[in-house]
Coordinates of N, CA and C in Angstrom, one line a residue:
M1 N 34.1 33.7 30.8 CA 34.0 32.8 29.2 C 34.5 31.5 29.3
R2 N 35.5 31.3 30.4 CA 35.9 29.5 30.2 C 35.0 28.9 30.9
I3 N 34.1 29.4 31.6 CA 33.1 28.6 32.6 C 32.0 28.5 31.3
I4 N 31.8 29.3 30.5 CA 30.6 29.1 29.6 C 31.0 27.8 28.6
T5 N 32.4 28.0 28.2 CA 32.9 27.3 27.0 C 32.9 25.6 27.8
T6 N 33.2 25.7 29.0 CA 33.3 24.3 29.7 C 32.0 23.8 29.7
F7 N 31.1 24.6 30.2 CA 29.6 24.3 30.3 C 29.0 23.7 28.9
V8 N 29.1 24.4 27.9 CA 28.8 23.9 26.5 C 29.4 22.7 26.3
T9 N 30.7 22.4 26.3 CA 31.2 21.2 26.2 C 30.6 20.0 26.9
L10 N 30.6 20.3 28.4 CA 29.9 19.2 29.1 C 28.5 18.8 28.5
L11 N 27.9 20.0 28.4 CA 26.3 19.8 27.6 C 26.6 19.1 26.4
M12 N 27.4 19.2 25.5 CA 27.3 18.5 24.2 C 27.7 16.9 24.4
L13 N 28.8 16.9 25.4 CA 29.1 15.4 25.8 C 27.9 14.8 26.4
G14 N 27.3 15.3 27.3 CA 26.0 14.8 27.8 C 24.9 14.1 27.0
F15 N 24.7 14.8 26.1 CA 23.9 14.8 24.8 C 24.5 13.6 24.0
L16 N 25.6 13.3 23.7 CA 26.3 12.5 22.7 C 26.0 11.2 23.6
F17 N 26.3 10.9 24.9 CA 26.3 9.7 25.8 C 24.9 9.3 26.0
F18 N 23.9 10.5 26.2 CA 22.7 9.8 26.5 C 21.9 9.5 25.1
S19 N 22.2 10.3 24.2 CA 21.4 9.8 23.1 C 21.9 8.5 22.2
C20 N 23.2 8.0 22.7 CA 23.1 6.5 22.4 C 22.5 5.5 23.0
K21 N 22.0 6.0 24.1 CA 21.4 4.8 25.1 C 19.8 4.8 24.5
G22 N 19.4 5.6 23.9 CA 18.0 5.5 23.1 C 18.0 4.5 22.0
T23 N 18.9 4.0 21.5 CA 18.8 3.1 20.2 C 18.3 1.9 20.5
K24 N 17.6 1.5 19.5 CA 16.9 0.2 19.6 C 17.5 -1.0 18.5
K25 N 17.6 -2.0 19.1 CA 18.4 -3.2 18.5 C 17.3 -3.8 17.6
T26 N 17.6 -4.2 16.3 CA 16.5 -4.7 15.4 C 17.0 -6.2 15.2
T27 N 15.9 -7.1 15.4 CA 16.2 -8.4 15.6 C 15.7 -9.2 14.5
E28 N 15.0 -8.7 13.6 CA 14.6 -9.3 12.4 C 14.6 -8.2 11.2
A29 N 15.8 -8.0 10.6 CA 16.0 -7.1 9.6 C 15.6 -7.8 8.6
N30 N 15.4 -7.2 7.3 CA 15.0 -7.4 6.1 C 14.2 -8.4 6.0
Q31 N 12.9 -8.3 6.8 CA 11.8 -9.3 6.9 C 10.8 -8.9 5.7
I32 N 10.6 -9.9 4.9 CA 9.4 -9.6 3.7 C 8.3 -9.8 4.1
V33 N 7.5 -8.8 4.0 CA 6.0 -8.6 4.4 C 5.3 -9.2 3.3
K34 N 4.2 -10.6 3.4 CA 3.5 -10.8 2.2 C 2.2 -10.0 2.1
P35 N 1.9 -9.5 1.1 CA 0.3 -8.8 1.3 C -0.5 -10.0 1.6
A36 N -1.6 -9.2 2.0 CA -2.8 -10.1 2.6 C -3.7 -10.6 1.5
S37 N -3.9 -11.5 1.4 CA -4.6 -12.4 0.3 C -6.1 -12.5 0.9
D38 N -7.1 -12.7 -0.2 CA -8.2 -13.0 0.0 C -8.5 -14.4 0.1
K39 N -9.5 -15.1 0.6 CA -9.7 -16.4 0.7 C -10.8 -16.8 -0.3
I40 N -10.3 -18.2 -0.9 CA -11.4 -18.7 -1.9 C -12.1 -19.7 -1.1
S41 N -13.7 -19.5 -1.5 CA -14.5 -20.1 -0.9 C -15.3 -21.3 -1.7
L42 N -15.9 -22.3 -1.2 CA -16.5 -23.4 -1.8 C -17.8 -23.0 -2.3
Y43 N -18.1 -23.1 -3.6 CA -19.4 -22.8 -4.3 C -20.3 -23.9 -4.6
T44 N -21.3 -24.4 -3.9 CA -22.0 -25.6 -4.1 C -23.3 -25.5 -5.1
L45 N -23.6 -24.4 -5.3 CA -24.8 -24.4 -6.1 C -24.3 -24.4 -7.7
P46 N -25.1 -24.7 -8.7 CA -24.9 -25.0 -10.3 C -23.9 -23.5 -10.5
S47 N -23.2 -23.7 -11.4 CA -22.1 -22.6 -11.9 C -22.9 -21.4 -12.4
D48 N -24.2 -21.6 -13.2 CA -24.6 -20.6 -14.0 C -25.5 -19.8 -13.2
S49 N -25.7 -20.4 -11.9 CA -26.3 -19.5 -10.7 C -25.7 -18.4 -10.0
L50 N -24.4 -18.4 -10.5 CA -23.6 -17.2 -9.7 C -24.0 -16.0 -10.3
K51 N -24.4 -15.0 -9.9 CA -24.7 -13.6 -10.5 C -23.5 -12.8 -10.2
T52 N -23.3 -12.3 -11.2 CA -22.1 -11.1 -11.3 C -22.2 -9.9 -12.1
D53 N -21.7 -8.8 -11.7 CA -21.6 -7.7 -12.7 C -20.3 -8.1 -13.6
Y54 N -20.5 -6.9 -14.6 CA -19.6 -7.1 -15.8 C -18.0 -6.9 -15.2
F55 N -17.0 -7.5 -15.8 CA -15.8 -7.2 -15.3 C -15.2 -7.9 -16.4
N56 N -13.5 -7.7 -16.6 CA -12.8 -8.4 -17.7 C -11.5 -8.8 -16.9
I57 N -11.3 -10.1 -17.1 CA -9.9 -10.7 -16.5 C -8.9 -10.5 -17.7
D58 N -8.1 -9.5 -17.5 CA -6.9 -9.1 -18.1 C -5.9 -10.3 -18.3
S59 N -5.5 -10.5 -17.1 CA -4.2 -11.7 -17.0 C -4.2 -12.3 -15.6
I60 N -3.6 -13.5 -15.6 CA -3.5 -13.7 -14.3 C -2.1 -14.2 -14.1
A61 N -1.5 -14.4 -12.7 CA -0.1 -14.9 -12.5 C -0.1 -15.6 -10.9
M62 N 0.9 -16.4 -11.0 CA 0.9 -17.0 -9.7 C 2.4 -17.0 -9.0
K63 N 2.5 -16.9 -7.8 CA 3.8 -16.7 -7.2 C 3.4 -17.4 -5.8
D64 N 4.4 -18.4 -5.5 CA 4.4 -19.2 -4.2 C 2.7 -19.8 -4.0
Q65 N 2.2 -19.3 -3.1 CA 0.8 -19.7 -2.8 C -0.3 -18.7 -3.0
T66 N 0.1 -17.8 -4.0 CA -0.8 -16.7 -4.1 C -1.1 -16.7 -5.5
L67 N -2.4 -16.4 -6.1 CA -2.7 -16.1 -7.3 C -3.1 -14.6 -7.4
F68 N -2.7 -14.2 -8.4 CA -2.9 -12.6 -8.7 C -3.8 -12.7 -10.0
V69 N -4.8 -12.0 -9.7 CA -5.9 -11.7 -11.0 C -5.8 -10.3 -11.5
F70 N -5.5 -9.9 -12.6 CA -5.5 -8.6 -12.9 C -6.9 -8.3 -13.5
I71 N -7.8 -7.4 -13.2 CA -9.1 -7.4 -13.9 C -9.4 -5.7 -14.2
T72 N -10.1 -5.7 -15.1 CA -10.7 -4.4 -15.6 C -12.4 -4.1 -15.5
Y73 N -12.8 -3.4 -14.8 CA -14.2 -3.1 -14.6 C -14.5 -1.6 -14.7
S74 N -15.7 -1.2 -14.7 CA -16.3 0.1 -14.8 C -16.9 0.6 -13.6
G75 N -16.6 1.7 -13.1 CA -17.1 2.3 -11.9 C -16.1 3.4 -11.5
G76 N -16.0 3.6 -9.9 CA -15.1 4.6 -9.6 C -15.6 5.5 -8.4
C77 N -17.0 5.5 -8.3 CA -17.6 6.3 -7.3 C -18.5 5.4 -6.1
G78 N -18.4 4.1 -6.2 CA -19.2 3.4 -5.4 C -18.7 2.4 -4.6
D79 N -19.2 1.4 -3.9 CA -18.7 0.2 -3.2 C -18.5 -0.8 -4.3
V80 N -17.5 -1.7 -4.2 CA -17.3 -3.0 -4.8 C -17.0 -3.9 -4.3
K81 N -17.1 -5.1 -4.6 CA -16.9 -6.2 -3.7 C -16.5 -7.5 -4.8
F82 N -15.4 -8.1 -4.6 CA -14.8 -8.8 -5.4 C -14.9 -10.4 -4.5
E83 N -15.6 -11.5 -4.9 CA -15.3 -12.6 -4.3 C -14.6 -14.0 -5.1
M84 N -14.3 -14.8 -4.8 CA -13.7 -15.9 -5.4 C -14.2 -17.2 -4.9
F85 N -14.8 -18.1 -5.8 CA -15.2 -19.4 -5.3 C -14.5 -20.5 -6.0
Y86 N -14.4 -21.6 -5.7 CA -14.1 -22.7 -6.5 C -15.1 -24.0 -6.3
K87 N -15.2 -24.2 -7.4 CA -16.2 -25.4 -7.7 C -15.4 -26.7 -8.1
P88 N -15.4 -27.9 -7.5 CA -14.4 -29.2 -7.6 C -15.5 -29.9 -9.0
Q89 N -14.4 -30.3 -9.7 CA -15.0 -31.1 -11.0 C -14.9 -32.6 -10.3
F90 N -15.8 -33.3 -10.0 CA -15.9 -34.5 -9.5 C -15.3 -35.6 -10.4
L91 N -14.3 -35.7 -10.7 CA -13.9 -36.8 -11.9 C -12.9 -37.7 -11.1
T92 N -12.6 -39.2 -11.5 CA -11.6 -39.8 -11.0 C -10.3 -39.5 -11.5
V93 N -10.0 -38.6 -12.3 CA -8.6 -38.4 -12.9 C -7.9 -37.7 -12.2
M94 N -6.7 -37.8 -12.4 CA -5.7 -37.1 -11.7 C -4.9 -36.3 -12.8
P95 N -4.5 -34.8 -12.5 CA -4.8 -34.1 -11.4 C -6.0 -33.7 -11.1
H96 N -6.4 -33.1 -9.8 CA -7.6 -32.6 -9.5 C -8.0 -31.3 -10.4
R97 N -9.2 -31.2 -10.6 CA -9.6 -30.3 -11.3 C -10.8 -29.3 -10.4
N98 N -10.4 -27.9 -10.8 CA -11.5 -26.9 -10.1 C -11.7 -25.9 -10.9
S99 N -12.9 -25.3 -11.1 CA -13.3 -24.2 -11.7 C -13.4 -22.9 -10.6
L100 N -12.7 -21.9 -11.2 CA -12.8 -20.9 -10.2 C -13.7 -19.7 -10.8
L101 N -14.6 -19.5 -9.8 CA -15.4 -18.3 -10.1 C -15.3 -17.1 -9.5
L102 N -15.3 -16.0 -10.3 CA -15.0 -14.6 -9.7 C -16.3 -13.8 -9.8
K103 N -16.5 -13.3 -8.5 CA -17.8 -12.5 -8.6 C -17.8 -10.9 -8.4
L104 N -18.2 -10.3 -9.1 CA -18.3 -8.8 -8.7 C -19.5 -8.3 -8.2
T105 N -19.6 -8.0 -7.0 CA -20.8 -7.1 -6.7 C -20.5 -5.4 -6.7
D106 N -21.1 -4.8 -7.6 CA -20.7 -3.5 -7.8 C -22.3 -2.5 -7.8
D107 N -22.2 -1.9 -6.6 CA -23.3 -0.9 -6.4 C -22.8 0.4 -7.0
D108 N -22.1 0.8 -8.3 CA -21.6 1.8 -8.5 C -22.1 2.1 -10.0
P109 N -22.6 3.2 -10.0 CA -23.5 3.9 -11.4 C -22.1 4.6 -12.0
C110 N -20.9 4.8 -11.9 CA -19.8 5.6 -12.9 C -19.4 4.7 -13.7
R111 N -18.8 4.9 -14.7 CA -18.5 4.7 -15.8 C -16.9 4.7 -16.0
E112 N -16.1 5.2 -15.0 CA -14.7 5.2 -15.2 C -14.4 3.7 -15.2
L113 N -13.0 3.4 -16.4 CA -12.3 2.1 -16.1 C -11.6 2.1 -15.2
I114 N -11.6 1.0 -14.3 CA -10.6 0.8 -13.3 C -9.9 -0.5 -13.6
Q115 N -8.7 -0.5 -13.4 CA -8.0 -1.8 -13.5 C -7.4 -2.0 -11.9
K116 N -7.5 -3.3 -11.4 CA -7.3 -3.7 -10.1 C -6.4 -4.9 -10.3
K117 N -5.6 -5.2 -9.1 CA -4.8 -6.3 -8.9 C -5.6 -7.0 -7.6
L118 N -6.2 -8.3 -7.9 CA -6.8 -9.1 -6.7 C -5.8 -10.2 -6.3
T119 N -5.6 -10.3 -5.0 CA -4.7 -11.5 -4.9 C -5.6 -12.6 -4.0
Y120 N -5.5 -13.9 -4.0 CA -6.0 -14.9 -3.4 C -5.1 -15.9 -2.8
D121 N -5.4 -16.6 -1.8 CA -4.5 -17.4 -1.1 C -5.0 -18.9 -1.7
L122 N -3.9 -19.6 -2.6 CA -4.0 -20.9 -2.8 C -3.8 -21.8 -1.8
S123 N -3.5 -21.7 -0.6 CA -3.0 -22.6 0.4 C -3.8 -23.6 0.8
I124 N -5.3 -23.4 0.7 CA -6.2 -24.5 1.0 C -6.0 -25.8 0.0
F125 N -5.7 -25.4 -1.1 CA -5.4 -26.4 -2.1 C -4.1 -27.3 -1.9
N126 N -3.5 -27.0 -0.9 CA -1.9 -27.6 -0.7 C -1.8 -29.1 -0.8
A127 N -3.0 -29.6 -0.2 CA -2.9 -31.2 0.0 C -2.9 -31.5 -1.4
E128 N -4.0 -31.2 -2.1 CA -4.1 -31.7 -3.7 C -2.7 -31.4 -4.4
A129 N -2.1 -30.3 -4.2 CA -0.9 -29.6 -4.9 C 0.0 -30.6 -4.7
Q130 N 0.1 -31.0 -3.4 CA 1.3 -32.0 -3.2 C 1.2 -33.3 -3.8
S131 N -0.2 -33.9 -4.1 CA -0.5 -35.2 -4.6 C -0.7 -35.2 -6.0
G132 N 0.0 -34.5 -6.7 CA -0.1 -34.4 -8.2 C -0.6 -33.4 -8.9
G133 N -0.9 -32.4 -8.0 CA -1.3 -30.8 -8.6 C -2.8 -30.8 -8.9
V134 N -3.3 -29.5 -8.7 CA -4.5 -29.0 -9.0 C -4.7 -28.3 -10.4
V135 N -5.3 -28.6 -11.5 CA -5.6 -27.6 -12.4 C -6.8 -26.6 -12.3
F136 N -6.6 -25.4 -12.6 CA -7.8 -24.5 -12.2 C -8.1 -23.7 -13.5
N137 N -9.5 -23.6 -13.7 CA -10.0 -23.2 -15.0 C -10.6 -21.6 -14.3
L138 N -10.3 -20.7 -14.9 CA -10.6 -19.3 -14.6 C -10.9 -18.7 -15.7
D139 N -12.3 -18.5 -16.3 CA -12.5 -17.7 -17.4 C -11.9 -18.3 -18.6
K140 N -11.0 -17.8 -19.4 CA -10.3 -18.4 -20.6 C -9.1 -18.8 -20.1
Y141 N -8.4 -19.0 -18.8 CA -7.4 -19.3 -18.4 C -7.3 -20.8 -17.7
E142 N -6.5 -21.7 -18.1 CA -6.2 -22.9 -17.6 C -4.7 -22.7 -16.8
F143 N -4.6 -23.0 -15.8 CA -3.4 -23.3 -15.0 C -3.1 -24.5 -14.0
M144 N -2.0 -24.7 -13.6 CA -1.6 -25.7 -12.9 C -0.8 -25.3 -11.5
Y145 N -1.4 -25.5 -10.3 CA -0.8 -25.5 -9.2 C -0.3 -26.6 -8.6
T146 N 1.1 -26.7 -8.3 CA 1.8 -27.8 -7.7 C 2.7 -27.5 -6.6
I147 N 2.9 -28.3 -5.7 CA 3.8 -28.1 -4.4 C 4.9 -29.3 -4.6
S148 N 6.2 -29.0 -4.8 CA 7.1 -30.4 -4.7 C 7.4 -30.5 -3.4
E149 N 7.8 -31.8 -3.0 CA 8.0 -32.1 -1.7 C 9.4 -32.3 -1.6
E150 N 9.9 -31.4 -0.6 CA 11.5 -31.4 -0.8 C 12.1 -31.7 0.7

């Protein structure tokens, strides 16, 4: 009986020592992962030539270098694709001005009301944002994007 107790004790000590050997050190704790944002493309044709399916922009928000667009559209059973374009307004006034155009390609015959948050990367406008800012027009919204030099 004493041999079995000694064997079980040694076995437990062996598990204790060898299990500590398998731990990993974390080098970057509490790292914040930024969500992937879509790119904004240049649109060179007249603004009224952009064909889109119907959607509604409920609200917009901006944080750091990301534009959040909250939209509502009908669908639910097909493929949808949102694309954001910018069209510079060539004026000699400061700050720079750009119209943003949002396009929905919707091959979806369903009528369910869908709400979605779209994210777009504003970093392509950083040079203008540092030199006085950029004013954007998106549907009924107008907002300014600036970066302060610190």
